[in-house]
Amino acid sequence: MARKIYTTNDQLLGSYLCNLLESAGYSVLTQKTRVESPQTNSTVLDWHSELWLIRDSELAKAQQLLKQALSAERA
């Protein structure tokens, strides 16, 4: 069963993380979802990228890899 492991509204970051996970040998799916973001006077439609991991048995290691990559991006 696939499990969602990360959601971002940054398309470049989503692609980077997907490529990182795939290059590490994980089976990953990317799904784009449309989200309504309420603004002051109007509703803005935005797209989010969701990363889904195919194998539950790889969840802990994949999450650790994501955590390390995101920490390095913030530094």
PDB file of N, CA and C in Angstrom:
ATOM      1  N   MET A   1       0.836  -1.180   0.000  1.00  0.00           N
ATOM      2  CA  MET A   1       0.000   0.000   0.000  1.00  0.00           C
ATOM      3  C   MET A   1       0.880   1.243   0.000  1.00  0.00           C
ATOM      4  N   ALA A   2       0.557   2.190  -0.854  1.00  0.00           N
ATOM      5  CA  ALA A   2       1.324   3.436  -0.929  1.00  0.00           C
ATOM      6  C   ALA A   2       0.987   4.325   0.258  1.00  0.00           C
ATOM      7  N   ARG A   3       1.974   5.114   0.656  1.00  0.00           N
ATOM      8  CA  ARG A   3       1.785   6.014   1.793  1.00  0.00           C
ATOM      9  C   ARG A   3       2.360   7.383   1.448  1.00  0.00           C
ATOM     10  N   LYS A   4       1.581   8.438   1.721  1.00  0.00           N
ATOM     11  CA  LYS A   4       2.051   9.798   1.459  1.00  0.00           C
ATOM     12  C   LYS A   4       3.120  10.137   2.486  1.00  0.00           C
ATOM     13  N   ILE A   5       4.275  10.606   1.989  1.00  0.00           N
ATOM     14  CA  ILE A   5       5.360  10.906   2.924  1.00  0.00           C
ATOM     15  C   ILE A   5       5.745  12.381   2.942  1.00  0.00           C
ATOM     16  N   TYR A   6       5.298  13.155   1.938  1.00  0.00           N
ATOM     17  CA  TYR A   6       5.666  14.567   1.940  1.00  0.00           C
ATOM     18  C   TYR A   6       4.736  15.341   1.022  1.00  0.00           C
ATOM     19  N   THR A   7       4.405  16.568   1.404  1.00  0.00           N
ATOM     20  CA  THR A   7       3.596  17.471   0.592  1.00  0.00           C
ATOM     21  C   THR A   7       4.277  18.834   0.579  1.00  0.00           C
ATOM     22  N   THR A   8       4.351  19.435  -0.599  1.00  0.00           N
ATOM     23  CA  THR A   8       4.950  20.761  -0.728  1.00  0.00           C
ATOM     24  C   THR A   8       4.226  21.557  -1.802  1.00  0.00           C
ATOM     25  N   ASN A   9       4.246  22.871  -1.677  1.00  0.00           N
ATOM     26  CA  ASN A   9       3.715  23.721  -2.746  1.00  0.00           C
ATOM     27  C   ASN A   9       4.839  24.244  -3.632  1.00  0.00           C
ATOM     28  N   ASP A  10       6.063  23.840  -3.354  1.00  0.00           N
ATOM     29  CA  ASP A  10       7.241  24.215  -4.144  1.00  0.00           C
ATOM     30  C   ASP A  10       7.502  23.087  -5.153  1.00  0.00           C
ATOM     31  N   GLN A  11       7.159  23.338  -6.409  1.00  0.00           N
ATOM     32  CA  GLN A  11       7.275  22.303  -7.442  1.00  0.00           C
ATOM     33  C   GLN A  11       8.723  21.841  -7.640  1.00  0.00           C
ATOM     34  N   LEU A  12       9.662  22.761  -7.570  1.00  0.00           N
ATOM     35  CA  LEU A  12      11.067  22.413  -7.738  1.00  0.00           C
ATOM     36  C   LEU A  12      11.552  21.514  -6.600  1.00  0.00           C
ATOM     37  N   LEU A  13      11.183  21.851  -5.377  1.00  0.00           N
ATOM     38  CA  LEU A  13      11.549  21.027  -4.228  1.00  0.00           C
ATOM     39  C   LEU A  13      10.926  19.640  -4.337  1.00  0.00           C
ATOM     40  N   GLY A  14       9.667  19.574  -4.757  1.00  0.00           N
ATOM     41  CA  GLY A  14       9.004  18.276  -4.926  1.00  0.00           C
ATOM     42  C   GLY A  14       9.723  17.400  -5.938  1.00  0.00           C
ATOM     43  N   SER A  15      10.125  17.981  -7.061  1.00  0.00           N
ATOM     44  CA  SER A  15      10.860  17.226  -8.087  1.00  0.00           C
ATOM     45  C   SER A  15      12.217  16.767  -7.566  1.00  0.00           C
ATOM     46  N   TYR A  16      12.897  17.666  -6.862  1.00  0.00           N
ATOM     47  CA  TYR A  16      14.208  17.327  -6.299  1.00  0.00           C
ATOM     48  C   TYR A  16      14.101  16.151  -5.331  1.00  0.00           C
ATOM     49  N   LEU A  17      13.136  16.215  -4.417  1.00  0.00           N
ATOM     50  CA  LEU A  17      12.983  15.143  -3.426  1.00  0.00           C
ATOM     51  C   LEU A  17      12.572  13.829  -4.070  1.00  0.00           C
ATOM     52  N   CYS A  18      11.718  13.901  -5.074  1.00  0.00           N
ATOM     53  CA  CYS A  18      11.323  12.689  -5.797  1.00  0.00           C
ATOM     54  C   CYS A  18      12.538  12.056  -6.472  1.00  0.00           C
ATOM     55  N   ASN A  19      13.343  12.862  -7.155  1.00  0.00           N
ATOM     56  CA  ASN A  19      14.554  12.357  -7.816  1.00  0.00           C
ATOM     57  C   ASN A  19      15.541  11.798  -6.802  1.00  0.00           C
ATOM     58  N   LEU A  20      15.676  12.464  -5.659  1.00  0.00           N
ATOM     59  CA  LEU A  20      16.577  12.003  -4.612  1.00  0.00           C
ATOM     60  C   LEU A  20      16.162  10.615  -4.109  1.00  0.00           C
ATOM     61  N   LEU A  21      14.877  10.454  -3.826  1.00  0.00           N
ATOM     62  CA  LEU A  21      14.373   9.164  -3.342  1.00  0.00           C
ATOM     63  C   LEU A  21      14.523   8.077  -4.401  1.00  0.00           C
ATOM     64  N   GLU A  22      14.204   8.395  -5.650  1.00  0.00           N
ATOM     65  CA  GLU A  22      14.335   7.408  -6.720  1.00  0.00           C
ATOM     66  C   GLU A  22      15.789   7.006  -6.943  1.00  0.00           C
ATOM     67  N   SER A  23      16.707   7.971  -6.859  1.00  0.00           N
ATOM     68  CA  SER A  23      18.122   7.647  -7.054  1.00  0.00           C
ATOM     69  C   SER A  23      18.669   6.807  -5.902  1.00  0.00           C
ATOM     70  N   ALA A  24      18.001   6.873  -4.742  1.00  0.00           N
ATOM     71  CA  ALA A  24      18.399   6.043  -3.603  1.00  0.00           C
ATOM     72  C   ALA A  24      17.742   4.655  -3.661  1.00  0.00           C
ATOM     73  N   GLY A  25      16.932   4.423  -4.692  1.00  0.00           N
ATOM     74  CA  GLY A  25      16.347   3.100  -4.881  1.00  0.00           C
ATOM     75  C   GLY A  25      14.931   2.926  -4.374  1.00  0.00           C
ATOM     76  N   TYR A  26      14.286   4.018  -3.960  1.00  0.00           N
ATOM     77  CA  TYR A  26      12.909   3.929  -3.468  1.00  0.00           C
ATOM     78  C   TYR A  26      11.923   4.097  -4.618  1.00  0.00           C
ATOM     79  N   SER A  27      10.818   3.388  -4.545  1.00  0.00           N
ATOM     80  CA  SER A  27       9.749   3.532  -5.527  1.00  0.00           C
ATOM     81  C   SER A  27       8.810   4.627  -5.045  1.00  0.00           C
ATOM     82  N   VAL A  28       8.725   5.705  -5.828  1.00  0.00           N
ATOM     83  CA  VAL A  28       7.982   6.891  -5.415  1.00  0.00           C
ATOM     84  C   VAL A  28       7.017   7.305  -6.518  1.00  0.00           C
ATOM     85  N   LEU A  29       5.840   7.760  -6.111  1.00  0.00           N
ATOM     86  CA  LEU A  29       4.879   8.366  -7.027  1.00  0.00           C
ATOM     87  C   LEU A  29       4.730   9.825  -6.653  1.00  0.00           C
ATOM     88  N   THR A  30       4.478  10.654  -7.641  1.00  0.00           N
ATOM     89  CA  THR A  30       4.191  12.066  -7.388  1.00  0.00           C
ATOM     90  C   THR A  30       2.774  12.342  -7.853  1.00  0.00           C
ATOM     91  N   GLN A  31       2.018  13.014  -7.013  1.00  0.00           N
ATOM     92  CA  GLN A  31       0.665  13.399  -7.362  1.00  0.00           C
ATOM     93  C   GLN A  31       0.517  14.890  -7.133  1.00  0.00           C
ATOM     94  N   LYS A  32      -0.085  15.565  -8.076  1.00  0.00           N
ATOM     95  CA  LYS A  32      -0.348  16.993  -7.927  1.00  0.00           C
ATOM     96  C   LYS A  32      -1.808  17.154  -7.494  1.00  0.00           C
ATOM     97  N   THR A  33      -2.024  17.988  -6.483  1.00  0.00           N
ATOM     98  CA  THR A  33      -3.372  18.250  -5.997  1.00  0.00           C
ATOM     99  C   THR A  33      -3.633  19.748  -6.026  1.00  0.00           C
ATOM    100  N   ARG A  34      -4.853  20.106  -6.343  1.00  0.00           N
ATOM    101  CA  ARG A  34      -5.238  21.513  -6.373  1.00  0.00           C
ATOM    102  C   ARG A  34      -5.836  21.889  -5.030  1.00  0.00           C
ATOM    103  N   VAL A  35      -5.333  22.980  -4.472  1.00  0.00           N
ATOM    104  CA  VAL A  35      -5.721  23.402  -3.134  1.00  0.00           C
ATOM    105  C   VAL A  35      -6.210  24.841  -3.202  1.00  0.00           C
ATOM    106  N   GLU A  36      -7.282  25.128  -2.494  1.00  0.00           N
ATOM    107  CA  GLU A  36      -7.770  26.499  -2.400  1.00  0.00           C
ATOM    108  C   GLU A  36      -7.112  27.170  -1.199  1.00  0.00           C
ATOM    109  N   SER A  37      -6.449  28.284  -1.452  1.00  0.00           N
ATOM    110  CA  SER A  37      -5.790  29.055  -0.394  1.00  0.00           C
ATOM    111  C   SER A  37      -6.545  30.359  -0.206  1.00  0.00           C
ATOM    112  N   PRO A  38      -7.272  30.505   0.889  1.00  0.00           N
ATOM    113  CA  PRO A  38      -8.026  31.751   1.071  1.00  0.00           C
ATOM    114  C   PRO A  38      -7.090  32.948   1.250  1.00  0.00           C
ATOM    115  N   GLN A  39      -7.336  33.982   0.472  1.00  0.00           N
ATOM    116  CA  GLN A  39      -6.591  35.228   0.580  1.00  0.00           C
ATOM    117  C   GLN A  39      -7.537  36.286   1.166  1.00  0.00           C
ATOM    118  N   THR A  40      -7.097  37.508   1.230  1.00  0.00           N
ATOM    119  CA  THR A  40      -7.889  38.563   1.876  1.00  0.00           C
ATOM    120  C   THR A  40      -9.270  38.740   1.246  1.00  0.00           C
ATOM    121  N   ASN A  41      -9.344  38.910  -0.074  1.00  0.00           N
ATOM    122  CA  ASN A  41     -10.634  39.164  -0.709  1.00  0.00           C
ATOM    123  C   ASN A  41     -11.031  38.113  -1.739  1.00  0.00           C
ATOM    124  N   SER A  42     -10.197  37.129  -1.975  1.00  0.00           N
ATOM    125  CA  SER A  42     -10.526  36.128  -2.997  1.00  0.00           C
ATOM    126  C   SER A  42      -9.888  34.789  -2.645  1.00  0.00           C
ATOM    127  N   THR A  43     -10.318  33.779  -3.345  1.00  0.00           N
ATOM    128  CA  THR A  43      -9.744  32.460  -3.153  1.00  0.00           C
ATOM    129  C   THR A  43      -8.749  32.195  -4.280  1.00  0.00           C
ATOM    130  N   VAL A  44      -7.561  31.794  -3.926  1.00  0.00           N
ATOM    131  CA  VAL A  44      -6.498  31.517  -4.885  1.00  0.00           C
ATOM    132  C   VAL A  44      -6.334  30.010  -4.995  1.00  0.00           C
ATOM    133  N   LEU A  45      -6.268  29.509  -6.217  1.00  0.00           N
ATOM    134  CA  LEU A  45      -6.023  28.088  -6.420  1.00  0.00           C
ATOM    135  C   LEU A  45      -4.522  27.862  -6.534  1.00  0.00           C
ATOM    136  N   ASP A  46      -4.032  26.863  -5.842  1.00  0.00           N
ATOM    137  CA  ASP A  46      -2.611  26.558  -5.811  1.00  0.00           C
ATOM    138  C   ASP A  46      -2.441  25.068  -6.044  1.00  0.00           C
ATOM    139  N   TRP A  47      -1.282  24.667  -6.501  1.00  0.00           N
ATOM    140  CA  TRP A  47      -0.977  23.256  -6.719  1.00  0.00           C
ATOM    141  C   TRP A  47       0.039  22.777  -5.696  1.00  0.00           C
ATOM    142  N   HIS A  48      -0.206  21.631  -5.133  1.00  0.00           N
ATOM    143  CA  HIS A  48       0.731  20.988  -4.210  1.00  0.00           C
ATOM    144  C   HIS A  48       1.214  19.685  -4.827  1.00  0.00           C
ATOM    145  N   SER A  49       2.456  19.347  -4.558  1.00  0.00           N
ATOM    146  CA  SER A  49       3.005  18.058  -4.968  1.00  0.00           C
ATOM    147  C   SER A  49       3.022  17.144  -3.759  1.00  0.00           C
ATOM    148  N   GLU A  50       2.486  15.962  -3.925  1.00  0.00           N
ATOM    149  CA  GLU A  50       2.525  14.953  -2.866  1.00  0.00           C
ATOM    150  C   GLU A  50       3.453  13.834  -3.308  1.00  0.00           C
ATOM    151  N   LEU A  51       4.343  13.423  -2.423  1.00  0.00           N
ATOM    152  CA  LEU A  51       5.220  12.287  -2.682  1.00  0.00           C
ATOM    153  C   LEU A  51       4.657  11.079  -1.948  1.00  0.00           C
ATOM    154  N   TRP A  52       4.484  10.001  -2.679  1.00  0.00           N
ATOM    155  CA  TRP A  52       3.947   8.767  -2.129  1.00  0.00           C
ATOM    156  C   TRP A  52       4.988   7.668  -2.260  1.00  0.00           C
ATOM    157  N   LEU A  53       5.249   6.978  -1.177  1.00  0.00           N
ATOM    158  CA  LEU A  53       6.180   5.853  -1.156  1.00  0.00           C
ATOM    159  C   LEU A  53       5.386   4.575  -1.400  1.00  0.00           C
ATOM    160  N   ILE A  54       5.855   3.742  -2.321  1.00  0.00           N
ATOM    161  CA  ILE A  54       5.119   2.537  -2.709  1.00  0.00           C
ATOM    162  C   ILE A  54       5.188   1.459  -1.632  1.00  0.00           C
ATOM    163  N   ARG A  55       6.367   1.212  -1.084  1.00  0.00           N
ATOM    164  CA  ARG A  55       6.536   0.104  -0.129  1.00  0.00           C
ATOM    165  C   ARG A  55       6.589   0.620   1.307  1.00  0.00           C
ATOM    166  N   ASP A  56       5.641   0.200   2.123  1.00  0.00           N
ATOM    167  CA  ASP A  56       5.611   0.603   3.535  1.00  0.00           C
ATOM    168  C   ASP A  56       6.872   0.180   4.287  1.00  0.00           C
ATOM    169  N   SER A  57       7.476  -0.913   3.881  1.00  0.00           N
ATOM    170  CA  SER A  57       8.655  -1.416   4.589  1.00  0.00           C
ATOM    171  C   SER A  57       9.843  -0.454   4.483  1.00  0.00           C
ATOM    172  N   GLU A  58       9.810   0.453   3.524  1.00  0.00           N
ATOM    173  CA  GLU A  58      10.901   1.416   3.324  1.00  0.00           C
ATOM    174  C   GLU A  58      10.616   2.777   3.974  1.00  0.00           C
ATOM    175  N   LEU A  59       9.490   2.889   4.662  1.00  0.00           N
ATOM    176  CA  LEU A  59       9.035   4.182   5.159  1.00  0.00           C
ATOM    177  C   LEU A  59      10.039   4.870   6.080  1.00  0.00           C
ATOM    178  N   ALA A  60      10.535   4.183   7.090  1.00  0.00           N
ATOM    179  CA  ALA A  60      11.438   4.809   8.068  1.00  0.00           C
ATOM    180  C   ALA A  60      12.720   5.320   7.404  1.00  0.00           C
ATOM    181  N   LYS A  61      13.306   4.523   6.533  1.00  0.00           N
ATOM    182  CA  LYS A  61      14.552   4.933   5.876  1.00  0.00           C
ATOM    183  C   LYS A  61      14.310   6.081   4.896  1.00  0.00           C
ATOM    184  N   ALA A  62      13.192   6.049   4.198  1.00  0.00           N
ATOM    185  CA  ALA A  62      12.874   7.121   3.252  1.00  0.00           C
ATOM    186  C   ALA A  62      12.607   8.425   4.001  1.00  0.00           C
ATOM    187  N   GLN A  63      11.905   8.358   5.112  1.00  0.00           N
ATOM    188  CA  GLN A  63      11.658   9.558   5.905  1.00  0.00           C
ATOM    189  C   GLN A  63      12.960  10.135   6.445  1.00  0.00           C
ATOM    190  N   GLN A  64      13.880   9.291   6.842  1.00  0.00           N
ATOM    191  CA  GLN A  64      15.178   9.752   7.327  1.00  0.00           C
ATOM    192  C   GLN A  64      15.947  10.465   6.213  1.00  0.00           C
ATOM    193  N   LEU A  65      15.915   9.908   5.011  1.00  0.00           N
ATOM    194  CA  LEU A  65      16.578  10.532   3.871  1.00  0.00           C
ATOM    195  C   LEU A  65      15.955  11.904   3.569  1.00  0.00           C
ATOM    196  N   LEU A  66      14.625  11.994   3.609  1.00  0.00           N
ATOM    197  CA  LEU A  66      13.959  13.277   3.401  1.00  0.00           C
ATOM    198  C   LEU A  66      14.353  14.288   4.472  1.00  0.00           C
ATOM    199  N   LYS A  67      14.396  13.854   5.712  1.00  0.00           N
ATOM    200  CA  LYS A  67      14.758  14.735   6.821  1.00  0.00           C
ATOM    201  C   LYS A  67      16.171  15.295   6.632  1.00  0.00           C
ATOM    202  N   GLN A  68      17.114  14.435   6.233  1.00  0.00           N
ATOM    203  CA  GLN A  68      18.485  14.883   6.006  1.00  0.00           C
ATOM    204  C   GLN A  68      18.552  15.869   4.836  1.00  0.00           C
ATOM    205  N   ALA A  69      17.828  15.583   3.760  1.00  0.00           N
ATOM    206  CA  ALA A  69      17.850  16.454   2.586  1.00  0.00           C
ATOM    207  C   ALA A  69      17.243  17.809   2.906  1.00  0.00           C
ATOM    208  N   LEU A  70      16.154  17.826   3.647  1.00  0.00           N
ATOM    209  CA  LEU A  70      15.504  19.093   3.988  1.00  0.00           C
ATOM    210  C   LEU A  70      16.349  19.895   4.971  1.00  0.00           C
ATOM    211  N   SER A  71      17.041  19.223   5.878  1.00  0.00           N
ATOM    212  CA  SER A  71      17.940  19.919   6.795  1.00  0.00           C
ATOM    213  C   SER A  71      19.092  20.567   6.034  1.00  0.00           C
ATOM    214  N   ALA A  72      19.615  19.873   5.053  1.00  0.00           N
ATOM    215  CA  ALA A  72      20.709  20.413   4.244  1.00  0.00           C
ATOM    216  C   ALA A  72      20.229  21.602   3.407  1.00  0.00           C
ATOM    217  N   GLU A  73      18.979  21.573   2.930  1.00  0.00           N
ATOM    218  CA  GLU A  73      18.426  22.679   2.149  1.00  0.00           C
ATOM    219  C   GLU A  73      18.271  23.937   2.992  1.00  0.00           C
ATOM    220  N   ARG A  74      17.931  23.771   4.255  1.00  0.00           N
ATOM    221  CA  ARG A  74      17.710  24.917   5.144  1.00  0.00           C
ATOM    222  C   ARG A  74      19.013  25.537   5.627  1.00  0.00           C
ATOM    223  N   ALA A  75      20.078  24.767   5.608  1.00  0.00           N
ATOM    224  CA  ALA A  75      21.373  25.248   6.131  1.00  0.00           C
ATOM    225  C   ALA A  75      22.058  26.190   5.175  1.00  0.00           C
TER     226      ALA A  75
END
